[in-house]
Amino acid sequence: MKAEFINPFLEATMSVLKTMAFLEPIPGNPYIKKGGAASGDISGIVGITGEAEGSLCLSFSKGCILFIISKMLGEEQKEINEEVKDAVGELTNMISGDSRRRLQEIGHSFQGAIPSVISGPEHEVKHITRGPILSIPFTTQAGDFIVEVCFK
Amino acid sequence: MKAEFINPFLEATMSVLKTMAFLEPIPGNPYIKKGGAASGDISGIVGITGEAEGSLCLSFSKGCILFIISKMLGEEQKEINEEVKDAVGELTNMISGDSRRRLQEIGHSFQGAIPSVISGPEHEVKHITRGPILSIPFTTQAGDFIVEVCFK
């Protein structure tokens, strides 16, 4: 995992949430982990190909995502319903696209696949790679979420 | 979704399970659905890019996957542990690769991303696409599993 890959994903997450949900989540220190899984109540996952094969995953607690999507849709969301799942898919797509645009600017070309949204209390997402996984934690006033990126 | 896309995924699933787990699952009738989600206790997901962007997802009930992975590893598996998750990742990767090889043979070129494995009782996987989703159900003596494919 190249260090220069960290900022495009971090900045894309901040930028998309600011634009879409008027939200400024506080990023924690990004760290590199070997193995392990992200857990959450809802996750957006999208595959990446091109210069290297990879995967991008955003995992949110229920409280955190209902807060974010309520702000995004301008209407209070009380449950993880179809509208919330679609909005998580849209956020995942936008963060994937914006990250890849930023990577392109520094000379790295990637394509994005179709995102999937996983829902289910405390599910785990494990990236199947022997390589390092970049983990970027974020804090909002309604709870934490995590952005994970891995490349082969 | 082109009709000629169905067989590569169906045949790759049969072939990989036969080779890796000496198992011959019985395929049901593939069908095309609009929206909806697959549910399972463990799923392998991998993004696809190239001629079109897409996603491949395999979702298994707990009983079904423990049966398959026990046969694959030659040792009885009683819980969805790390070894089972890694084996689901490996199956997903192999089915993705074999499907893409079969698609290549009929003139369609695709790349695969890094697979992710989702675990959590009765989680749901929703593909974020307005397009059709190809759903291929399979039956084994220990329960059913489903292979879903979507393209943009």
mmCIF file of C-alpha atoms in Angstrom:
data_model
loop_
_atom_site.group_PDB
_atom_site.id
_atom_site.type_symbol
_atom_site.label_atom_id
_atom_site.label_comp_id
_atom_site.label_asym_id
_atom_site.label_seq_id
_atom_site.Cartn_x
_atom_site.Cartn_y
_atom_site.Cartn_z
ATOM 1 C CA MET A 1 0.000 0.000 0.000
ATOM 2 C CA LYS A 2 1.571 3.264 -1.133
ATOM 3 C CA ALA A 3 1.428 6.133 1.392
ATOM 4 C CA GLU A 4 0.274 8.480 -1.380
ATOM 5 C CA PHE A 5 -2.890 6.346 -1.674
ATOM 6 C CA ILE A 6 -4.092 7.395 1.780
ATOM 7 C CA ASN A 7 -5.030 11.024 1.122
ATOM 8 C CA PRO A 8 -7.181 10.459 -1.986
ATOM 9 C CA PHE A 9 -9.500 8.134 -0.020
ATOM 10 C CA LEU A 10 -9.490 10.300 3.107
ATOM 11 C CA GLU A 11 -10.145 13.518 1.189
ATOM 12 C CA ALA A 12 -12.789 11.939 -1.039
ATOM 13 C CA THR A 13 -14.700 10.703 2.031
ATOM 14 C CA MET A 14 -14.577 14.162 3.650
ATOM 15 C CA SER A 15 -15.503 15.936 0.432
ATOM 16 C CA VAL A 16 -18.440 13.682 -0.512
ATOM 17 C CA LEU A 17 -19.942 13.791 3.004
ATOM 18 C CA LYS A 18 -19.571 17.557 3.124
ATOM 19 C CA THR A 19 -21.213 18.003 -0.277
ATOM 20 C CA MET A 20 -23.955 15.398 0.150
ATOM 21 C CA ALA A 21 -24.748 15.581 3.865
ATOM 22 C CA PHE A 22 -23.287 18.930 5.012
ATOM 23 C CA LEU A 23 -21.237 16.908 7.447
ATOM 24 C CA GLU A 24 -17.617 17.250 8.513
ATOM 25 C CA PRO A 25 -16.586 13.945 10.083
ATOM 26 C CA ILE A 26 -13.347 14.029 12.095
ATOM 27 C CA PRO A 27 -10.754 11.665 10.629
ATOM 28 C CA GLY A 28 -8.637 9.662 13.061
ATOM 29 C CA ASN A 29 -5.141 8.473 12.264
ATOM 30 C CA PRO A 30 -5.136 6.147 9.266
ATOM 31 C CA TYR A 31 -3.375 2.873 10.012
ATOM 32 C CA ILE A 32 -2.290 -0.186 8.123
ATOM 33 C CA LYS A 33 -3.472 -3.542 9.385
ATOM 34 C CA LYS A 34 -2.768 -7.098 8.351
ATOM 35 C CA GLY A 35 -5.950 -9.112 8.123
ATOM 36 C CA GLY A 36 -8.867 -8.585 10.486
ATOM 37 C CA ALA A 37 -12.303 -7.383 9.505
ATOM 38 C CA ALA A 38 -14.416 -4.253 9.677
ATOM 39 C CA SER A 39 -17.733 -4.576 11.416
ATOM 40 C CA GLY A 40 -20.877 -2.506 11.161
ATOM 41 C CA ASP A 41 -24.642 -2.579 10.763
ATOM 42 C CA ILE A 42 -24.490 -1.394 7.166
ATOM 43 C CA SER A 43 -21.574 -1.379 4.724
ATOM 44 C CA GLY A 44 -20.981 -0.238 1.175
ATOM 45 C CA ILE A 45 -18.417 -2.245 -0.794
ATOM 46 C CA VAL A 46 -17.025 -1.626 -4.247
ATOM 47 C CA GLY A 47 -14.338 -3.484 -6.164
ATOM 48 C CA ILE A 48 -11.470 -1.633 -7.826
ATOM 49 C CA THR A 49 -9.352 -2.749 -10.777
ATOM 50 C CA GLY A 50 -6.675 -1.185 -12.966
ATOM 51 C CA GLU A 51 -3.118 -0.517 -11.847
ATOM 52 C CA ALA A 52 -3.835 -2.961 -9.006
ATOM 53 C CA GLU A 53 -6.865 -4.962 -7.916
ATOM 54 C CA GLY A 54 -8.473 -3.813 -4.736
ATOM 55 C CA SER A 55 -11.571 -3.128 -2.737
ATOM 56 C CA LEU A 56 -13.071 -0.148 -0.897
ATOM 57 C CA CYS A 57 -15.424 -0.644 2.040
ATOM 58 C CA LEU A 58 -17.306 1.821 4.251
ATOM 59 C CA SER A 59 -18.833 0.397 7.448
ATOM 60 C CA PHE A 60 -21.255 2.325 9.638
ATOM 61 C CA SER A 61 -23.039 1.715 12.911
ATOM 62 C CA LYS A 62 -26.824 2.056 12.708
ATOM 63 C CA GLY A 63 -26.870 5.310 14.713
ATOM 64 C CA CYS A 64 -24.158 6.859 12.582
ATOM 65 C CA ILE A 65 -25.712 6.011 9.211
ATOM 66 C CA LEU A 66 -29.215 7.127 10.210
ATOM 67 C CA PHE A 67 -27.709 10.473 11.250
ATOM 68 C CA ILE A 68 -25.757 10.839 7.986
ATOM 69 C CA ILE A 69 -28.597 9.803 5.669
ATOM 70 C CA SER A 70 -31.126 11.944 7.566
ATOM 71 C CA LYS A 71 -28.890 14.928 6.819
ATOM 72 C CA MET A 72 -28.339 13.786 3.242
ATOM 73 C CA LEU A 73 -32.042 13.309 2.455
ATOM 74 C CA GLY A 74 -33.259 16.206 4.618
ATOM 75 C CA GLU A 75 -35.702 13.901 6.385
ATOM 76 C CA GLU A 76 -35.306 11.946 9.601
ATOM 77 C CA GLN A 77 -34.529 8.278 8.976
ATOM 78 C CA LYS A 78 -35.460 5.928 11.818
ATOM 79 C CA GLU A 79 -34.670 2.544 10.290
ATOM 80 C CA ILE A 80 -32.237 0.998 7.825
ATOM 81 C CA ASN A 81 -34.809 0.778 5.020
ATOM 82 C CA GLU A 82 -34.411 0.548 1.236
ATOM 83 C CA GLU A 83 -33.998 4.308 0.911
ATOM 84 C CA VAL A 84 -31.117 4.282 3.419
ATOM 85 C CA LYS A 85 -29.470 1.305 1.663
ATOM 86 C CA ASP A 86 -29.693 3.045 -1.717
ATOM 87 C CA ALA A 87 -28.221 6.217 -0.208
ATOM 88 C CA VAL A 88 -25.285 4.192 1.214
ATOM 89 C CA GLY A 89 -24.768 2.753 -2.271
ATOM 90 C CA GLU A 90 -24.776 6.253 -3.724
ATOM 91 C CA LEU A 91 -22.258 7.503 -1.123
ATOM 92 C CA THR A 92 -20.029 4.474 -1.813
ATOM 93 C CA ASN A 93 -20.172 5.122 -5.546
ATOM 94 C CA MET A 94 -19.372 8.803 -5.112
ATOM 95 C CA ILE A 95 -16.483 8.199 -2.692
ATOM 96 C CA SER A 96 -15.112 5.500 -5.024
ATOM 97 C CA GLY A 97 -15.379 7.861 -8.005
ATOM 98 C CA ASP A 98 -13.917 10.878 -6.204
ATOM 99 C CA SER A 99 -11.010 8.793 -4.789
ATOM 100 C CA ARG A 100 -10.208 7.448 -8.252
ATOM 101 C CA ARG A 101 -10.327 10.968 -9.716
ATOM 102 C CA ARG A 102 -7.827 12.111 -7.047
ATOM 103 C CA LEU A 103 -5.611 9.077 -7.721
ATOM 104 C CA GLN A 104 -5.731 9.893 -11.440
ATOM 105 C CA GLU A 105 -4.405 13.372 -10.655
ATOM 106 C CA ILE A 106 -1.266 11.825 -9.147
ATOM 107 C CA GLY A 107 -0.831 9.382 -12.022
ATOM 108 C CA HIS A 108 -2.686 6.253 -10.875
ATOM 109 C CA SER A 109 -5.472 4.857 -13.033
ATOM 110 C CA PHE A 110 -8.239 2.700 -11.558
ATOM 111 C CA GLN A 111 -11.723 1.544 -12.518
ATOM 112 C CA GLY A 112 -14.628 0.973 -10.120
ATOM 113 C CA ALA A 113 -17.141 -1.891 -10.137
ATOM 114 C CA ILE A 114 -20.815 -1.777 -9.086
ATOM 115 C CA PRO A 115 -21.210 -1.229 -5.328
ATOM 116 C CA SER A 116 -23.028 -3.643 -3.042
ATOM 117 C CA VAL A 117 -24.678 -2.640 0.208
ATOM 118 C CA ILE A 118 -24.630 -5.094 3.092
ATOM 119 C CA SER A 119 -27.106 -4.780 5.936
ATOM 120 C CA GLY A 120 -27.416 -6.893 9.064
ATOM 121 C CA PRO A 121 -26.625 -6.140 12.705
ATOM 122 C CA GLU A 122 -22.895 -6.368 13.481
ATOM 123 C CA HIS A 123 -21.896 -8.109 10.273
ATOM 124 C CA GLU A 124 -18.208 -8.412 9.438
ATOM 125 C CA VAL A 125 -16.439 -7.599 6.179
ATOM 126 C CA LYS A 126 -13.182 -9.435 5.573
ATOM 127 C CA HIS A 127 -10.955 -8.470 2.629
ATOM 128 C CA ILE A 128 -9.438 -11.529 1.021
ATOM 129 C CA THR A 129 -5.885 -10.375 0.472
ATOM 130 C CA ARG A 130 -2.475 -11.205 1.870
ATOM 131 C CA GLY A 131 -1.529 -7.551 1.437
ATOM 132 C CA PRO A 132 -1.961 -4.671 3.887
ATOM 133 C CA ILE A 133 -5.327 -3.035 4.528
ATOM 134 C CA LEU A 134 -5.578 0.730 4.970
ATOM 135 C CA SER A 135 -8.053 1.611 7.693
ATOM 136 C CA ILE A 136 -9.270 5.195 8.174
ATOM 137 C CA PRO A 137 -11.543 5.760 11.196
ATOM 138 C CA PHE A 138 -13.933 8.710 11.253
ATOM 139 C CA THR A 139 -15.936 10.199 14.107
ATOM 140 C CA THR A 140 -19.247 12.002 13.847
ATOM 141 C CA GLN A 141 -21.471 13.360 16.592
ATOM 142 C CA ALA A 142 -23.714 10.303 16.118
ATOM 143 C CA GLY A 143 -21.013 7.628 16.172
ATOM 144 C CA ASP A 144 -18.050 6.304 14.243
ATOM 145 C CA PHE A 145 -17.572 4.830 10.823
ATOM 146 C CA ILE A 146 -14.611 3.287 9.076
ATOM 147 C CA VAL A 147 -13.248 3.377 5.546
ATOM 148 C CA GLU A 148 -11.083 0.433 4.513
ATOM 149 C CA VAL A 149 -9.065 0.082 1.328
ATOM 150 C CA CYS A 150 -6.962 -2.834 0.202
ATOM 151 C CA PHE A 151 -4.923 -3.530 -2.902
ATOM 152 C CA LYS A 152 -3.302 -6.732 -4.067
ATOM 153 C CA MET B 1 -28.026 -8.715 -19.078
ATOM 154 C CA LYS B 2 -27.121 -10.832 -22.097
ATOM 155 C CA ALA B 3 -28.470 -14.409 -22.087
ATOM 156 C CA GLU B 4 -25.043 -15.696 -23.103
ATOM 157 C CA PHE B 5 -23.700 -14.399 -19.769
ATOM 158 C CA ILE B 6 -25.736 -16.952 -17.801
ATOM 159 C CA ASN B 7 -23.874 -20.160 -18.668
ATOM 160 C CA PRO B 8 -20.339 -18.945 -17.884
ATOM 161 C CA PHE B 9 -21.342 -18.150 -14.289
ATOM 162 C CA LEU B 10 -23.466 -21.284 -13.885
ATOM 163 C CA GLU B 11 -20.799 -23.578 -15.333
ATOM 164 C CA ALA B 12 -17.958 -21.922 -13.398
ATOM 165 C CA THR B 13 -19.840 -22.422 -10.119
ATOM 166 C CA MET B 14 -20.471 -26.102 -10.906
ATOM 167 C CA SER B 15 -16.916 -26.682 -12.085
ATOM 168 C CA VAL B 16 -15.161 -24.971 -9.145
ATOM 169 C CA LEU B 17 -17.309 -26.754 -6.548
ATOM 170 C CA LYS B 18 -16.744 -30.080 -8.247
ATOM 171 C CA THR B 19 -12.981 -29.562 -8.398
ATOM 172 C CA MET B 20 -12.542 -28.015 -4.945
ATOM 173 C CA ALA B 21 -15.200 -29.785 -2.868
ATOM 174 C CA PHE B 22 -16.122 -32.887 -4.924
ATOM 175 C CA LEU B 23 -19.644 -31.524 -4.879
ATOM 176 C CA GLU B 24 -22.284 -31.425 -7.596
ATOM 177 C CA PRO B 25 -24.879 -28.846 -6.588
ATOM 178 C CA ILE B 26 -28.158 -28.953 -8.503
ATOM 179 C CA PRO B 27 -28.782 -25.673 -10.348
ATOM 180 C CA GLY B 28 -32.343 -24.337 -10.379
ATOM 181 C CA ASN B 29 -33.717 -22.162 -13.153
ATOM 182 C CA PRO B 30 -31.757 -18.912 -13.454
ATOM 183 C CA TYR B 31 -33.995 -15.886 -13.370
ATOM 184 C CA ILE B 32 -33.691 -12.163 -13.863
ATOM 185 C CA LYS B 33 -34.888 -9.918 -11.077
ATOM 186 C CA LYS B 34 -35.199 -6.172 -10.712
ATOM 187 C CA GLY B 35 -33.844 -5.009 -7.384
ATOM 188 C CA GLY B 36 -34.254 -7.023 -4.211
ATOM 189 C CA ALA B 37 -31.438 -8.534 -2.191
ATOM 190 C CA ALA B 38 -29.792 -11.883 -1.569
ATOM 191 C CA SER B 39 -29.636 -13.020 2.015
ATOM 192 C CA GLY B 40 -27.370 -15.496 3.743
ATOM 193 C CA ASP B 41 -25.158 -16.129 6.755
ATOM 194 C CA ILE B 42 -21.965 -15.777 4.735
ATOM 195 C CA SER B 43 -21.390 -14.188 1.318
ATOM 196 C CA GLY B 44 -18.475 -13.722 -1.029
ATOM 197 C CA ILE B 45 -18.591 -10.589 -3.186
ATOM 198 C CA VAL B 46 -16.269 -9.502 -5.959
ATOM 199 C CA GLY B 47 -16.447 -6.499 -8.250
ATOM 200 C CA ILE B 48 -16.078 -6.858 -12.009
ATOM 201 C CA THR B 49 -14.926 -4.246 -14.514
ATOM 202 C CA GLY B 50 -14.096 -4.202 -18.219
ATOM 203 C CA GLU B 51 -16.679 -4.411 -20.992
ATOM 204 C CA ALA B 52 -19.230 -3.469 -18.331
ATOM 205 C CA GLU B 53 -19.090 -2.789 -14.605
ATOM 206 C CA GLY B 54 -20.666 -5.405 -12.424
ATOM 207 C CA SER B 55 -20.616 -7.497 -9.313
ATOM 208 C CA LEU B 56 -20.706 -11.210 -8.488
ATOM 209 C CA CYS B 57 -22.088 -12.420 -5.158
ATOM 210 C CA LEU B 58 -22.414 -15.914 -3.660
ATOM 211 C CA SER B 59 -24.644 -16.205 -0.560
ATOM 212 C CA PHE B 60 -24.797 -19.340 1.593
ATOM 213 C CA SER B 61 -26.782 -20.435 4.622
ATOM 214 C CA LYS B 62 -24.619 -21.524 7.571
ATOM 215 C CA GLY B 63 -25.490 -25.218 7.183
ATOM 216 C CA CYS B 64 -24.751 -25.175 3.462
ATOM 217 C CA ILE B 65 -21.361 -23.470 3.735
ATOM 218 C CA LEU B 66 -20.171 -25.658 6.631
ATOM 219 C CA PHE B 67 -21.027 -28.712 4.505
ATOM 220 C CA ILE B 68 -19.203 -27.342 1.435
ATOM 221 C CA ILE B 69 -16.082 -26.166 3.272
ATOM 222 C CA SER B 70 -15.895 -29.393 5.315
ATOM 223 C CA LYS B 71 -15.718 -31.272 2.015
ATOM 224 C CA MET B 72 -13.275 -28.739 0.554
ATOM 225 C CA LEU B 73 -10.871 -28.864 3.508
ATOM 226 C CA GLY B 74 -11.393 -32.572 4.277
ATOM 227 C CA GLU B 75 -12.169 -31.735 7.895
ATOM 228 C CA GLU B 76 -15.491 -31.133 9.604
ATOM 229 C CA GLN B 77 -16.219 -27.433 10.114
ATOM 230 C CA LYS B 78 -18.658 -26.617 12.916
ATOM 231 C CA GLU B 79 -18.532 -22.828 12.965
ATOM 232 C CA ILE B 80 -18.054 -19.949 10.545
ATOM 233 C CA ASN B 81 -14.474 -19.254 11.642
ATOM 234 C CA GLU B 82 -11.577 -17.495 9.888
ATOM 235 C CA GLU B 83 -10.664 -20.643 7.971
ATOM 236 C CA VAL B 84 -14.202 -20.930 6.588
ATOM 237 C CA LYS B 85 -14.245 -17.218 5.662
ATOM 238 C CA ASP B 86 -10.929 -17.536 3.828
ATOM 239 C CA ALA B 87 -12.203 -20.615 1.985
ATOM 240 C CA VAL B 88 -15.325 -18.682 0.883
ATOM 241 C CA GLY B 89 -13.000 -15.944 -0.382
ATOM 242 C CA GLU B 90 -11.000 -18.527 -2.301
ATOM 243 C CA LEU B 91 -14.151 -20.064 -3.838
ATOM 244 C CA THR B 92 -15.390 -16.576 -4.811
ATOM 245 C CA ASN B 93 -12.064 -15.750 -6.434
ATOM 246 C CA MET B 94 -11.979 -19.036 -8.337
ATOM 247 C CA ILE B 95 -15.588 -18.767 -9.541
ATOM 248 C CA SER B 96 -14.953 -15.149 -10.587
ATOM 249 C CA GLY B 97 -11.797 -16.186 -12.466
ATOM 250 C CA ASP B 98 -13.337 -19.235 -14.119
ATOM 251 C CA SER B 99 -16.454 -17.259 -15.160
ATOM 252 C CA ARG B 100 -14.289 -14.547 -16.712
ATOM 253 C CA ARG B 101 -12.201 -17.168 -18.538
ATOM 254 C CA ARG B 102 -15.418 -18.640 -19.992
ATOM 255 C CA LEU B 103 -16.665 -15.149 -20.941
ATOM 256 C CA GLN B 104 -13.322 -14.485 -22.638
ATOM 257 C CA GLU B 105 -13.848 -17.603 -24.763
ATOM 258 C CA ILE B 106 -17.031 -16.073 -26.188
ATOM 259 C CA GLY B 107 -15.401 -12.697 -26.765
ATOM 260 C CA HIS B 108 -16.147 -10.750 -23.572
ATOM 261 C CA SER B 109 -13.268 -9.301 -21.568
ATOM 262 C CA PHE B 110 -13.601 -8.562 -17.856
ATOM 263 C CA GLN B 111 -11.309 -7.957 -14.881
ATOM 264 C CA GLY B 112 -11.989 -9.033 -11.288
ATOM 265 C CA ALA B 113 -11.353 -7.042 -8.107
ATOM 266 C CA ILE B 114 -10.344 -8.384 -4.669
ATOM 267 C CA PRO B 115 -13.162 -10.398 -3.057
ATOM 268 C CA SER B 116 -14.703 -9.527 0.297
ATOM 269 C CA VAL B 117 -16.359 -12.040 2.589
ATOM 270 C CA ILE B 118 -19.350 -10.931 4.636
ATOM 271 C CA SER B 119 -20.388 -12.867 7.720
ATOM 272 C CA GLY B 120 -23.326 -12.249 10.026
ATOM 273 C CA PRO B 121 -26.578 -14.139 10.540
ATOM 274 C CA GLU B 122 -29.146 -13.378 7.838
ATOM 275 C CA HIS B 123 -27.381 -10.364 6.396
ATOM 276 C CA GLU B 124 -28.627 -8.933 3.094
ATOM 277 C CA VAL B 125 -26.621 -8.018 0.010
ATOM 278 C CA LYS B 126 -28.158 -5.389 -2.245
ATOM 279 C CA HIS B 127 -26.613 -4.623 -5.638
ATOM 280 C CA ILE B 128 -26.735 -0.920 -6.365
ATOM 281 C CA THR B 129 -27.804 -0.930 -9.989
ATOM 282 C CA ARG B 130 -30.857 0.050 -11.976
ATOM 283 C CA GLY B 131 -30.146 -2.856 -14.314
ATOM 284 C CA PRO B 132 -31.333 -6.453 -14.100
ATOM 285 C CA ILE B 133 -29.791 -8.933 -11.651
ATOM 286 C CA LEU B 134 -29.172 -12.525 -12.726
ATOM 287 C CA SER B 135 -29.994 -14.916 -9.909
ATOM 288 C CA ILE B 136 -28.971 -18.598 -10.092
ATOM 289 C CA PRO B 137 -30.218 -20.782 -7.215
ATOM 290 C CA PHE B 138 -28.379 -23.997 -6.320
ATOM 291 C CA THR B 139 -29.416 -26.878 -4.084
ATOM 292 C CA THR B 140 -27.102 -29.148 -2.099
ATOM 293 C CA GLN B 141 -27.980 -31.918 0.330
ATOM 294 C CA ALA B 142 -27.147 -29.485 3.164
ATOM 295 C CA GLY B 143 -29.156 -26.514 1.960
ATOM 296 C CA ASP B 144 -29.330 -23.920 -0.768
ATOM 297 C CA PHE B 145 -27.073 -21.181 -1.969
ATOM 298 C CA ILE B 146 -27.461 -18.449 -4.537
ATOM 299 C CA VAL B 147 -25.194 -16.871 -7.117
ATOM 300 C CA GLU B 148 -26.099 -13.351 -8.211
ATOM 301 C CA VAL B 149 -24.546 -11.349 -11.019
ATOM 302 C CA CYS B 150 -25.318 -7.823 -12.101
ATOM 303 C CA PHE B 151 -23.924 -5.558 -14.771
ATOM 304 C CA LYS B 152 -24.486 -1.882 -15.369
#
